[in-house]
XYZ file of N, CA and C in Angstrom:
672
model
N 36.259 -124.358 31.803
C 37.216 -124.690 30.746
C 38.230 -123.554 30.621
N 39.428 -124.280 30.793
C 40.734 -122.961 30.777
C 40.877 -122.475 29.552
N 41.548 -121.095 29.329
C 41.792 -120.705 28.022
C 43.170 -120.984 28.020
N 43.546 -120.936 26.178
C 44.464 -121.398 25.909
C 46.018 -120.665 26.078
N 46.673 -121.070 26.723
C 48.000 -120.058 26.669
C 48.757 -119.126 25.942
N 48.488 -118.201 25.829
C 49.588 -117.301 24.514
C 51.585 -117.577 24.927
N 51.759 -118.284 24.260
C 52.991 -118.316 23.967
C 53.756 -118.133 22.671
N 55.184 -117.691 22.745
C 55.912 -117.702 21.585
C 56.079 -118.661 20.267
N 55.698 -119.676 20.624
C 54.746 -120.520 19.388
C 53.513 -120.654 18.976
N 52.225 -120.242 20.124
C 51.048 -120.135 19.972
C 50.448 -118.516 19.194
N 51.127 -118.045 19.479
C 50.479 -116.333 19.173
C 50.275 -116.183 18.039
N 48.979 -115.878 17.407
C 49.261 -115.189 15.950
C 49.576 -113.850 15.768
N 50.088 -113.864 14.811
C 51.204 -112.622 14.473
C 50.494 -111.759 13.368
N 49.691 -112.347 12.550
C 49.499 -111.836 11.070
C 48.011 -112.507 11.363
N 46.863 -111.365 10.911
C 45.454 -111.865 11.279
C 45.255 -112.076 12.802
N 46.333 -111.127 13.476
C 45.899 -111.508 15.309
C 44.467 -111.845 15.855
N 43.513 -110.456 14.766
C 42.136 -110.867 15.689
C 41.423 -112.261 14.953
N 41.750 -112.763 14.713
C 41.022 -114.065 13.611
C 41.516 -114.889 15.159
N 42.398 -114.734 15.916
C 43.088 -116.380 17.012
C 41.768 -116.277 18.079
N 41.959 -117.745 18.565
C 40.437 -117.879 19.451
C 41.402 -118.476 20.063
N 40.953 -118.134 21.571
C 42.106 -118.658 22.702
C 41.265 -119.728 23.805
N 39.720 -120.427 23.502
C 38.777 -120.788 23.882
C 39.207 -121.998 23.821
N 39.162 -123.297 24.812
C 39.491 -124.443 24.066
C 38.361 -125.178 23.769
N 37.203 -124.887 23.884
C 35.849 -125.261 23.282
C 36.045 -124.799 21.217
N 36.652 -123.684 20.698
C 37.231 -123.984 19.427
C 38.155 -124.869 18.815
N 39.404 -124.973 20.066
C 40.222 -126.087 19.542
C 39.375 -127.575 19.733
N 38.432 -127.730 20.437
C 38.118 -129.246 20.812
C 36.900 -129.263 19.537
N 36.078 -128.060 19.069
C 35.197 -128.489 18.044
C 35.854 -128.682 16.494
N 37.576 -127.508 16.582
C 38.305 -128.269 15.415
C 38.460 -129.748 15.235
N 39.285 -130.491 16.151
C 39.518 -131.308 16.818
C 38.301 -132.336 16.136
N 37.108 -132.368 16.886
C 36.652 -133.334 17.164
C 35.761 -133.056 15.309
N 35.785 -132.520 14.605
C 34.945 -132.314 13.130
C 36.503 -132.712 12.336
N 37.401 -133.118 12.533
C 38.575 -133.584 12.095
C 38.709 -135.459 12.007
N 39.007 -136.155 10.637
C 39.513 -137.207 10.551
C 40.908 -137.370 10.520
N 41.835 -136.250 10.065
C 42.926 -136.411 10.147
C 43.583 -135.179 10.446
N 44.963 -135.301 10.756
C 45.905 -134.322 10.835
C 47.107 -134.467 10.307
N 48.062 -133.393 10.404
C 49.153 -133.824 9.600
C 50.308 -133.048 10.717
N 51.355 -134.464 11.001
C 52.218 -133.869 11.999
C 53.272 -133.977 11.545
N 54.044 -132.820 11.938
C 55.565 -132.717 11.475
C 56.836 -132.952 12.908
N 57.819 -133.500 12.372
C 58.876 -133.411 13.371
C 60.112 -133.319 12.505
N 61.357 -133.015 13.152
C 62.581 -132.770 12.361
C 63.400 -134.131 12.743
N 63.594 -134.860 11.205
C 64.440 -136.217 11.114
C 65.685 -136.257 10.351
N 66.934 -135.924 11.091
C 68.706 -135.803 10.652
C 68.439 -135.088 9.953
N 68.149 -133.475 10.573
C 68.240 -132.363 10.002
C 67.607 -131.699 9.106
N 66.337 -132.690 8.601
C 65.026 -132.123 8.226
C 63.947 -132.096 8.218
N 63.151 -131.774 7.851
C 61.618 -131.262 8.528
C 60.854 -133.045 7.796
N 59.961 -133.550 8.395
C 59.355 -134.466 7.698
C 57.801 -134.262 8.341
N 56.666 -134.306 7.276
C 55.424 -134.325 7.779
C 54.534 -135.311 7.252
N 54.010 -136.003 7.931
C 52.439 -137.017 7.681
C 51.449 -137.137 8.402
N 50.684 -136.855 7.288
C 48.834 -137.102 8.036
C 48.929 -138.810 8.697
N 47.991 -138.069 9.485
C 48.053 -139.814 10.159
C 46.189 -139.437 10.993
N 45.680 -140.358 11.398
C 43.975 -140.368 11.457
C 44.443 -139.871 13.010
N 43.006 -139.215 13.512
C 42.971 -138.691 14.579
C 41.672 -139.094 15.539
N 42.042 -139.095 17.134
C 40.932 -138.715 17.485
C 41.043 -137.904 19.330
N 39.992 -137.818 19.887
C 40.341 -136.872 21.226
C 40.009 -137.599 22.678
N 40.632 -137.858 23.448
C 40.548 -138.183 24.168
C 40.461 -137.269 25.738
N 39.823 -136.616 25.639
C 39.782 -135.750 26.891
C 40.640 -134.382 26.621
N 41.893 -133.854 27.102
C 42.556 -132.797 26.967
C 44.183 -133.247 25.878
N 44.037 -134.577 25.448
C 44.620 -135.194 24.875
C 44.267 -135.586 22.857
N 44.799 -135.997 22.478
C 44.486 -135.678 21.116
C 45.301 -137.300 20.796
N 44.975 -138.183 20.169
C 45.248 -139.630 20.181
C 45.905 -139.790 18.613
N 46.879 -140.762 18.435
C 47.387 -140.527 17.282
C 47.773 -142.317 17.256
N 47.753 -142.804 16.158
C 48.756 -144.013 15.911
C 49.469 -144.744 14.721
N 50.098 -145.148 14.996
C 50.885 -146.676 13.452
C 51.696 -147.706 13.801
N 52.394 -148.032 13.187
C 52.709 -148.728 13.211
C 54.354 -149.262 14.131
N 54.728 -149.972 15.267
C 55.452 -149.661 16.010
C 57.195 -150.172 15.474
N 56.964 -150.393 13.969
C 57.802 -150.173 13.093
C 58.355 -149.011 12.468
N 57.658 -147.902 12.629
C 57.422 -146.918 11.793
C 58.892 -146.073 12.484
N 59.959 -145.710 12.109
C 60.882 -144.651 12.470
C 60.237 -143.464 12.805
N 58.911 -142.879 11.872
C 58.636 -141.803 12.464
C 57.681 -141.703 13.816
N 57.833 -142.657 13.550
C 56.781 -142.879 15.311
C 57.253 -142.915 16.574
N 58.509 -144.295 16.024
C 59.771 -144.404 16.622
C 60.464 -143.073 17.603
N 60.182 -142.127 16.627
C 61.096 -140.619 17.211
C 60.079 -139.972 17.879
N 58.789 -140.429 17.612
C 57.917 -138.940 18.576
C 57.727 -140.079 19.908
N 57.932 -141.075 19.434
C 57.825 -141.880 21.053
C 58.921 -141.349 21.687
N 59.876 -141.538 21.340
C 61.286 -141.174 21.653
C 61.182 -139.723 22.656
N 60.738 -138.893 22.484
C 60.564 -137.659 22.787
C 60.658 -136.676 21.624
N 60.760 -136.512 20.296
C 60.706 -135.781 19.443
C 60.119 -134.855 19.743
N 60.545 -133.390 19.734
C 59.115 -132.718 19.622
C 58.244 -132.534 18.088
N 57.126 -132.072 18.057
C 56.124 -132.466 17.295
C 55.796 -130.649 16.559
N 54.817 -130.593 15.726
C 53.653 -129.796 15.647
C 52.559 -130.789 14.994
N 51.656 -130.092 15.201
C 50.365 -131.027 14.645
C 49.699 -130.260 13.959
N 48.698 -130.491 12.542
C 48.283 -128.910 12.107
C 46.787 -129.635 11.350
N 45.959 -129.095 12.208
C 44.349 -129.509 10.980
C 43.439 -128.176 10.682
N 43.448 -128.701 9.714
C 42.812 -127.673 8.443
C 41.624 -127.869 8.382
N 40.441 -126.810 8.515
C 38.882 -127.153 7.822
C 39.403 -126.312 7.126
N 38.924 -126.238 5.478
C 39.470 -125.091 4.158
C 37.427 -124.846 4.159
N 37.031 -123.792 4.173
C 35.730 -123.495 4.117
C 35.373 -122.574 2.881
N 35.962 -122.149 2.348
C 36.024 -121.909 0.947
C 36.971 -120.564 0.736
N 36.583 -120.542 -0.636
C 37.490 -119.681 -1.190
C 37.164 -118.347 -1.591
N 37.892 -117.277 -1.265
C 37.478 -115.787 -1.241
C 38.089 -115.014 -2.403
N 36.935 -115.049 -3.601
C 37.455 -113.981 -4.904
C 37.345 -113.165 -5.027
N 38.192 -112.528 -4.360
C 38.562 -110.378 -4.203
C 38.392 -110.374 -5.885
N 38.825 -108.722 -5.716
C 38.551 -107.800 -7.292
C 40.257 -107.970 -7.767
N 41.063 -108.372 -6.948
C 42.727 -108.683 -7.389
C 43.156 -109.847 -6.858
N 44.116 -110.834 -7.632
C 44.632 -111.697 -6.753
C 45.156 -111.532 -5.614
N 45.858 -110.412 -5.246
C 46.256 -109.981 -4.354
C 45.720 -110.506 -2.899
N 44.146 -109.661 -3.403
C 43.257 -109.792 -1.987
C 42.336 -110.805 -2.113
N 42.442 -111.790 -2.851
C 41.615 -113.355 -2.749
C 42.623 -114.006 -1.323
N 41.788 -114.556 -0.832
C 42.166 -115.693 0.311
C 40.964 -116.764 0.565
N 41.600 -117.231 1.427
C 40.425 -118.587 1.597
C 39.615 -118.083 3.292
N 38.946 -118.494 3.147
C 37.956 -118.876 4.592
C 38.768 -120.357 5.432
N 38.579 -120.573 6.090
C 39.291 -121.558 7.381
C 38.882 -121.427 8.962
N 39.615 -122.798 9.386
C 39.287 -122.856 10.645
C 40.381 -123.844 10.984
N 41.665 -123.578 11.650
C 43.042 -124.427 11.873
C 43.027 -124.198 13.314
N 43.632 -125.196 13.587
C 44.411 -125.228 14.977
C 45.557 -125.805 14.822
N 46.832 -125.443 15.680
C 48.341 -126.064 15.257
C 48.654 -126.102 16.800
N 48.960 -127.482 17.007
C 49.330 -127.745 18.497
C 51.047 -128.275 18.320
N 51.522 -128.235 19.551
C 52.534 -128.017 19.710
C 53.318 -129.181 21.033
N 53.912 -129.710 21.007
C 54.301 -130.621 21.913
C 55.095 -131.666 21.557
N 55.138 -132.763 23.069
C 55.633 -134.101 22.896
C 54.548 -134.888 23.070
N 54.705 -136.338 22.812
C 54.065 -136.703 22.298
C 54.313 -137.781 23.811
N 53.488 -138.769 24.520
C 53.754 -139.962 25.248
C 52.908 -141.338 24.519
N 53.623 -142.482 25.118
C 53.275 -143.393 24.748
C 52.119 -144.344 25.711
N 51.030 -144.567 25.013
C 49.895 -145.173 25.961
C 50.766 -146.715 26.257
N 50.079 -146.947 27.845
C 50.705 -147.911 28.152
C 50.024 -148.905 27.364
N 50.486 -150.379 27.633
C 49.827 -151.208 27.377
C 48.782 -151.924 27.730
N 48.497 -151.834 29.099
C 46.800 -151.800 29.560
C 46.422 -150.852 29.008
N 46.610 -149.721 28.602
C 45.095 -148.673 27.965
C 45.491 -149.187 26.684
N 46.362 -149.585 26.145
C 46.116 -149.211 24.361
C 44.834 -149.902 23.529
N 44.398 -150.975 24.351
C 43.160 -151.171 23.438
C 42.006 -149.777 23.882
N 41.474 -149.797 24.762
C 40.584 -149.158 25.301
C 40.798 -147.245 24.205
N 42.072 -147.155 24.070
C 42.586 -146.016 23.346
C 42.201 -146.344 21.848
N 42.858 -147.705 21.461
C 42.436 -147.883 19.878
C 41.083 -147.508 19.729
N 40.087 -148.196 20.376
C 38.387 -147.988 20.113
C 38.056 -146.698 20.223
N 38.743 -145.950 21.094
C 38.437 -144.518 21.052
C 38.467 -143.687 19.427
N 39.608 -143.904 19.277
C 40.292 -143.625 17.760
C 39.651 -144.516 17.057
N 39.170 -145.702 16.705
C 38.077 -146.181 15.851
C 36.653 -145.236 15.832
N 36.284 -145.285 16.914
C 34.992 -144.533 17.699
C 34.901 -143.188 16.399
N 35.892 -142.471 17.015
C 36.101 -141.017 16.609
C 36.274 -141.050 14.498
N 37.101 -142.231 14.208
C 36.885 -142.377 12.812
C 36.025 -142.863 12.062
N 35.558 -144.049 12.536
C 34.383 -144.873 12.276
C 33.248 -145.151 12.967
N 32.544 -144.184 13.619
C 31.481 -144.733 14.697
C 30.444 -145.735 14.649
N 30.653 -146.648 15.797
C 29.663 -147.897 15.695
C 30.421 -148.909 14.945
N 31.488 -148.725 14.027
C 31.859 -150.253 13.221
C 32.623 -150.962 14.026
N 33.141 -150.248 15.324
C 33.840 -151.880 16.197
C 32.380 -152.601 16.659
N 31.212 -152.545 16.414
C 29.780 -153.243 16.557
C 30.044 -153.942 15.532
N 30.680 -154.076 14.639
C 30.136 -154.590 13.375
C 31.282 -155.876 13.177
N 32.344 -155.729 13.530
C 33.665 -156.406 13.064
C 33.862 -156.846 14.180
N 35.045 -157.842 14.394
C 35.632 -158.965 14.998
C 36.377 -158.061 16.432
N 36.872 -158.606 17.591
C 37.941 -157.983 18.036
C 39.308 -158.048 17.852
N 39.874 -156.571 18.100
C 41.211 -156.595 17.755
C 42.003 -158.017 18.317
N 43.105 -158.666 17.531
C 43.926 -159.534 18.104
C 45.382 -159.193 19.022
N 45.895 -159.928 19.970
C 46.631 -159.188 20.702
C 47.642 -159.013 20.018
N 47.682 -159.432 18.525
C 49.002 -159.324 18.134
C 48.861 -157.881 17.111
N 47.467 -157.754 16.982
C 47.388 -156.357 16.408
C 47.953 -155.778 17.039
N 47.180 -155.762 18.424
C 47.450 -154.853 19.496
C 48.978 -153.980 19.649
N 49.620 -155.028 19.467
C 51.134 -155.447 20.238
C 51.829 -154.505 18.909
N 51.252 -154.444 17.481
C 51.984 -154.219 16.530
C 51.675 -152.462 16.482
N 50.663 -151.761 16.956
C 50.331 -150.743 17.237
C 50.726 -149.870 17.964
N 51.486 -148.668 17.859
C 51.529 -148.077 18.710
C 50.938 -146.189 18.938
N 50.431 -146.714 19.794
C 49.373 -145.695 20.184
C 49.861 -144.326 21.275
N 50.043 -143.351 20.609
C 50.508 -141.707 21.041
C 49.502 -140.887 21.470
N 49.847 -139.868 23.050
C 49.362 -138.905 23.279
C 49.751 -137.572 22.959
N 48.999 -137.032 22.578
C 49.571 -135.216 22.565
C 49.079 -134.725 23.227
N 48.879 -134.310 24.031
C 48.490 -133.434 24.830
C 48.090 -131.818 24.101
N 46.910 -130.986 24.410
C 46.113 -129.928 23.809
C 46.399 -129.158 24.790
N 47.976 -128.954 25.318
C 48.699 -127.989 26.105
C 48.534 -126.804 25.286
N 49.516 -126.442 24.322
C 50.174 -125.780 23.667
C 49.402 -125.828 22.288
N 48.602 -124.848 21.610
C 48.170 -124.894 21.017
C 47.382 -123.605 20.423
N 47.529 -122.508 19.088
C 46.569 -121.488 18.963
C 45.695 -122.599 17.663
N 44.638 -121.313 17.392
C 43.610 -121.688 16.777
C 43.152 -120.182 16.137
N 42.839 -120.125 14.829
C 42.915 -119.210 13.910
C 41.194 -119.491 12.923
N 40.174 -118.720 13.016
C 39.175 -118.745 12.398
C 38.521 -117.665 11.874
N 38.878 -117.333 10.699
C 38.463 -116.201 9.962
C 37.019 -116.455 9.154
N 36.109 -117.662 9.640
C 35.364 -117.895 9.045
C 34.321 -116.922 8.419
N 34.134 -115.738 9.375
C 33.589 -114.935 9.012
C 34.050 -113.512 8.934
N 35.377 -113.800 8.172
C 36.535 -112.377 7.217
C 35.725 -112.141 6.164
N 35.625 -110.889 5.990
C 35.121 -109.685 4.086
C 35.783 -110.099 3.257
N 35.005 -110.699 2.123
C 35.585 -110.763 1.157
C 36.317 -109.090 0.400
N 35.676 -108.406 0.557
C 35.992 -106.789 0.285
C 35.198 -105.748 1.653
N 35.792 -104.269 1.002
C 35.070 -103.226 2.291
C 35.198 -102.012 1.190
N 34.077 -101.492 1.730
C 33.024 -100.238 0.837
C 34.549 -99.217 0.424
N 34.537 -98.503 -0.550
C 35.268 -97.825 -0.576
C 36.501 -98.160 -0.699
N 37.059 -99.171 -1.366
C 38.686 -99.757 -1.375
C 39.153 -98.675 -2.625
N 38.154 -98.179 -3.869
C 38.341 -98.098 -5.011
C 38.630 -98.808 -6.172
N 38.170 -100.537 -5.861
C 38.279 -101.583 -6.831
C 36.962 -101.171 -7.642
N 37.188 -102.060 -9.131
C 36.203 -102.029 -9.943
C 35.021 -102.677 -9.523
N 34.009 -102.411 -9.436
C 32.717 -102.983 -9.045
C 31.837 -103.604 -10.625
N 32.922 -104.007 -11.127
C 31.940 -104.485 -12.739
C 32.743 -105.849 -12.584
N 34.084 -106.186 -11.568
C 34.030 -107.350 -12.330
C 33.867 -108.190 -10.578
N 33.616 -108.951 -10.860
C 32.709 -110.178 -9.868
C 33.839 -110.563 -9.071
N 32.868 -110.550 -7.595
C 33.443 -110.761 -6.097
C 32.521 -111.412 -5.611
N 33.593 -112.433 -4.638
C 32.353 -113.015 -3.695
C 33.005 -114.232 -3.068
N 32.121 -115.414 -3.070
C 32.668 -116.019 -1.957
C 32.601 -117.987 -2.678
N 33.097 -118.828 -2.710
C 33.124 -119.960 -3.862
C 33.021 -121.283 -2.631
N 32.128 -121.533 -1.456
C 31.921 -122.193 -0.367
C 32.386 -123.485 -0.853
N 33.167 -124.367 0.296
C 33.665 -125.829 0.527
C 33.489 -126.049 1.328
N 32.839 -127.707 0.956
C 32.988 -128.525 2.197
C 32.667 -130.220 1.553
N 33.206 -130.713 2.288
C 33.289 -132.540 2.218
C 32.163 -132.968 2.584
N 31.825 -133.936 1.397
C 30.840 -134.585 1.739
C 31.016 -136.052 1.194
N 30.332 -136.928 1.982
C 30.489 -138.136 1.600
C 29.516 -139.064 0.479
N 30.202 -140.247 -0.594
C 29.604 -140.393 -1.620
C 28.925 -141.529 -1.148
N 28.498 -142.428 -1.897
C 27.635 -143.660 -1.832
C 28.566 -144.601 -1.231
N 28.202 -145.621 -0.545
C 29.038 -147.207 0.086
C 29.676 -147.156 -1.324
N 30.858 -147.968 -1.596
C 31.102 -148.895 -2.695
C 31.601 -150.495 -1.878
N 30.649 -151.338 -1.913
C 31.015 -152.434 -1.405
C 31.947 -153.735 -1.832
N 32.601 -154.376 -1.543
C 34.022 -154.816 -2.239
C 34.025 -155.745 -2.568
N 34.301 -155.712 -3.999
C 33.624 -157.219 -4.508
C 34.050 -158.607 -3.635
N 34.488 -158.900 -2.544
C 34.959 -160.051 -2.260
C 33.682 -160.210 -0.983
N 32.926 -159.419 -1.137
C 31.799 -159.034 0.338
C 30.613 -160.434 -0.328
N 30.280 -161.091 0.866
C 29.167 -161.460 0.424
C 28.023 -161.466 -0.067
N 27.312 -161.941 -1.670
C 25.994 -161.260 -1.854
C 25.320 -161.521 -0.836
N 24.467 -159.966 -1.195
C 23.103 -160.086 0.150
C 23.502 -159.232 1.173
N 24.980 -158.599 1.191
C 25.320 -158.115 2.602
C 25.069 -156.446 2.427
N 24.506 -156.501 3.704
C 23.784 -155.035 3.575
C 24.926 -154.265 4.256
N 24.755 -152.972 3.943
C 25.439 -151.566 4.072
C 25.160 -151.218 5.433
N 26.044 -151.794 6.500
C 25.934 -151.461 8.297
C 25.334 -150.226 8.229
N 24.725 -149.848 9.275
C 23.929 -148.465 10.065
C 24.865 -147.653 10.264
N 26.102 -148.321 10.621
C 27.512 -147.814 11.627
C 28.130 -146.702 10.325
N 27.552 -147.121 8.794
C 28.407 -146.467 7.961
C 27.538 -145.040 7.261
N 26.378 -145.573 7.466
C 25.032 -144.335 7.499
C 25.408 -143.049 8.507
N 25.448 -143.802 9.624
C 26.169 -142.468 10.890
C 26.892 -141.667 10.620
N 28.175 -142.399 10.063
C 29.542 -141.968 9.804
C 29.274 -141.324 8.595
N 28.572 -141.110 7.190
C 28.327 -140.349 6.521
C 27.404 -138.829 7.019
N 26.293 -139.424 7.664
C 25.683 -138.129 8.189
C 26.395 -137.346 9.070
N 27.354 -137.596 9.698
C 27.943 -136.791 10.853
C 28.715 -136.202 9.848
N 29.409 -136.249 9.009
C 30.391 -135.906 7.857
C 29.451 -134.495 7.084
N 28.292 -134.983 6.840
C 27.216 -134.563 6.251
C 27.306 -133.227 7.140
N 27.100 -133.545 8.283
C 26.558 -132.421 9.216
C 27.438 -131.224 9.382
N 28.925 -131.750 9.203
C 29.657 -131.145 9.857
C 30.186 -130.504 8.746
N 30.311 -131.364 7.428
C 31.063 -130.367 5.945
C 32.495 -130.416 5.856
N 32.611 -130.902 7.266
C 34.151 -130.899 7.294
C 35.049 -132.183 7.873
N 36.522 -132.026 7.588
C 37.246 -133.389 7.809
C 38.500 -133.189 8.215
């Protein structure tokens, strides 16, 4: 597995030793991720939206709607950034100053291509797979007119740093802060609540396995 390129958009600058240049970090960000949030510049300004994610090999899978203008433009060739966040909690120094958070980001960088139309189903299930595991078992198949209304983006995990301070000091011996008033560390992570099933569901209908999974993996991981 290659390491990741240092370039003039990839490099961290501020917290240098926190960057992991491994792409076994970017692919475990990546793959403990439901969403991301991508930005591109539209008539001269910046516009960003989360949109659901999933990974496809050295590729990173994205989609909506083939109405969508902003989709429109990263098909187009737009260039992109992409940016996902695990927030792992929050760090209460002895000053605001020196409070920060704990994390684990990766921010990729690129264009974006468009899956043809022989792969785009085979791509959708991937990206179901990766959001919902096991519920294309459970539900109908896509129709071709879904299909057709979808359009389904590659990014490529070219260009990309990755920043994990998960295990940064909250403080260090000897700063000369007060030691009477309370430091430490305030841990986050996502977890998932009970089914709520919709009232239009049939009585009697039980809570799929496919949605048990998809909570425990959530469970496991703490993060989204």
């Amino acid at each position: 597995m290659t390491e990741l390129p240092l370039t003039t958009l990839t490099r961290v600058r501020r917290g240098a030793h926190h960057q992991r240049t491994d792409r076994a970090a970017l692919y475990d960000i990546v793959d403990n991720a439901l969403y991301a949030t991508v930005a591109i510049v539209r008539d001269d300004r910046p516009v960003a939206l989360p949109v659901g994610i999933g990974r496809d090999g050295d590729d990173l899978l994205i989609h909506g709607s083939t109405g969508s203008d902003f989709f429109r433009r990263i098909a187009a060739g737009a260039a992109l950034s992409l940016t996902i966040t695990h927030l792992l909690g929050l760090k209460y120094a002895r000053s605001l100053f020196d409070s920060s958070m704990r994390y684990r980001c990766a921010v990729v960088h690129g264009v974006a291509s468009v899956v043809a139309p022989d792969e785009k189903e085979s791509a959708l299930l991937a990206l179901g797979e990766h959001l919902m595991p096991g519920r294309s078992a459970d539900v109908r198949a896509m129709t071709a007119r879904e299909i057709a209304a979808t359009m389904v983006l590659r990014v490529p995990l070219a260009e990309a740093s990755v920043k994990d301070n998960a295990g940064s000091l909250v403080e260090v011996d000897d700063d000369g802060e007060d030691r009477a008033v309370w430091a430490g560390m305030l841990p986050l992570r996502l977890v998932a609540g009970e089914p709520i099933t919709s009232p239009q569901t049939a009585a009697g209908t039980t809570v799929p396995e496919s949605l048990r999974r998809a909570a425990a993996r959530i469970a496991a991981s703490g993060t989204a």
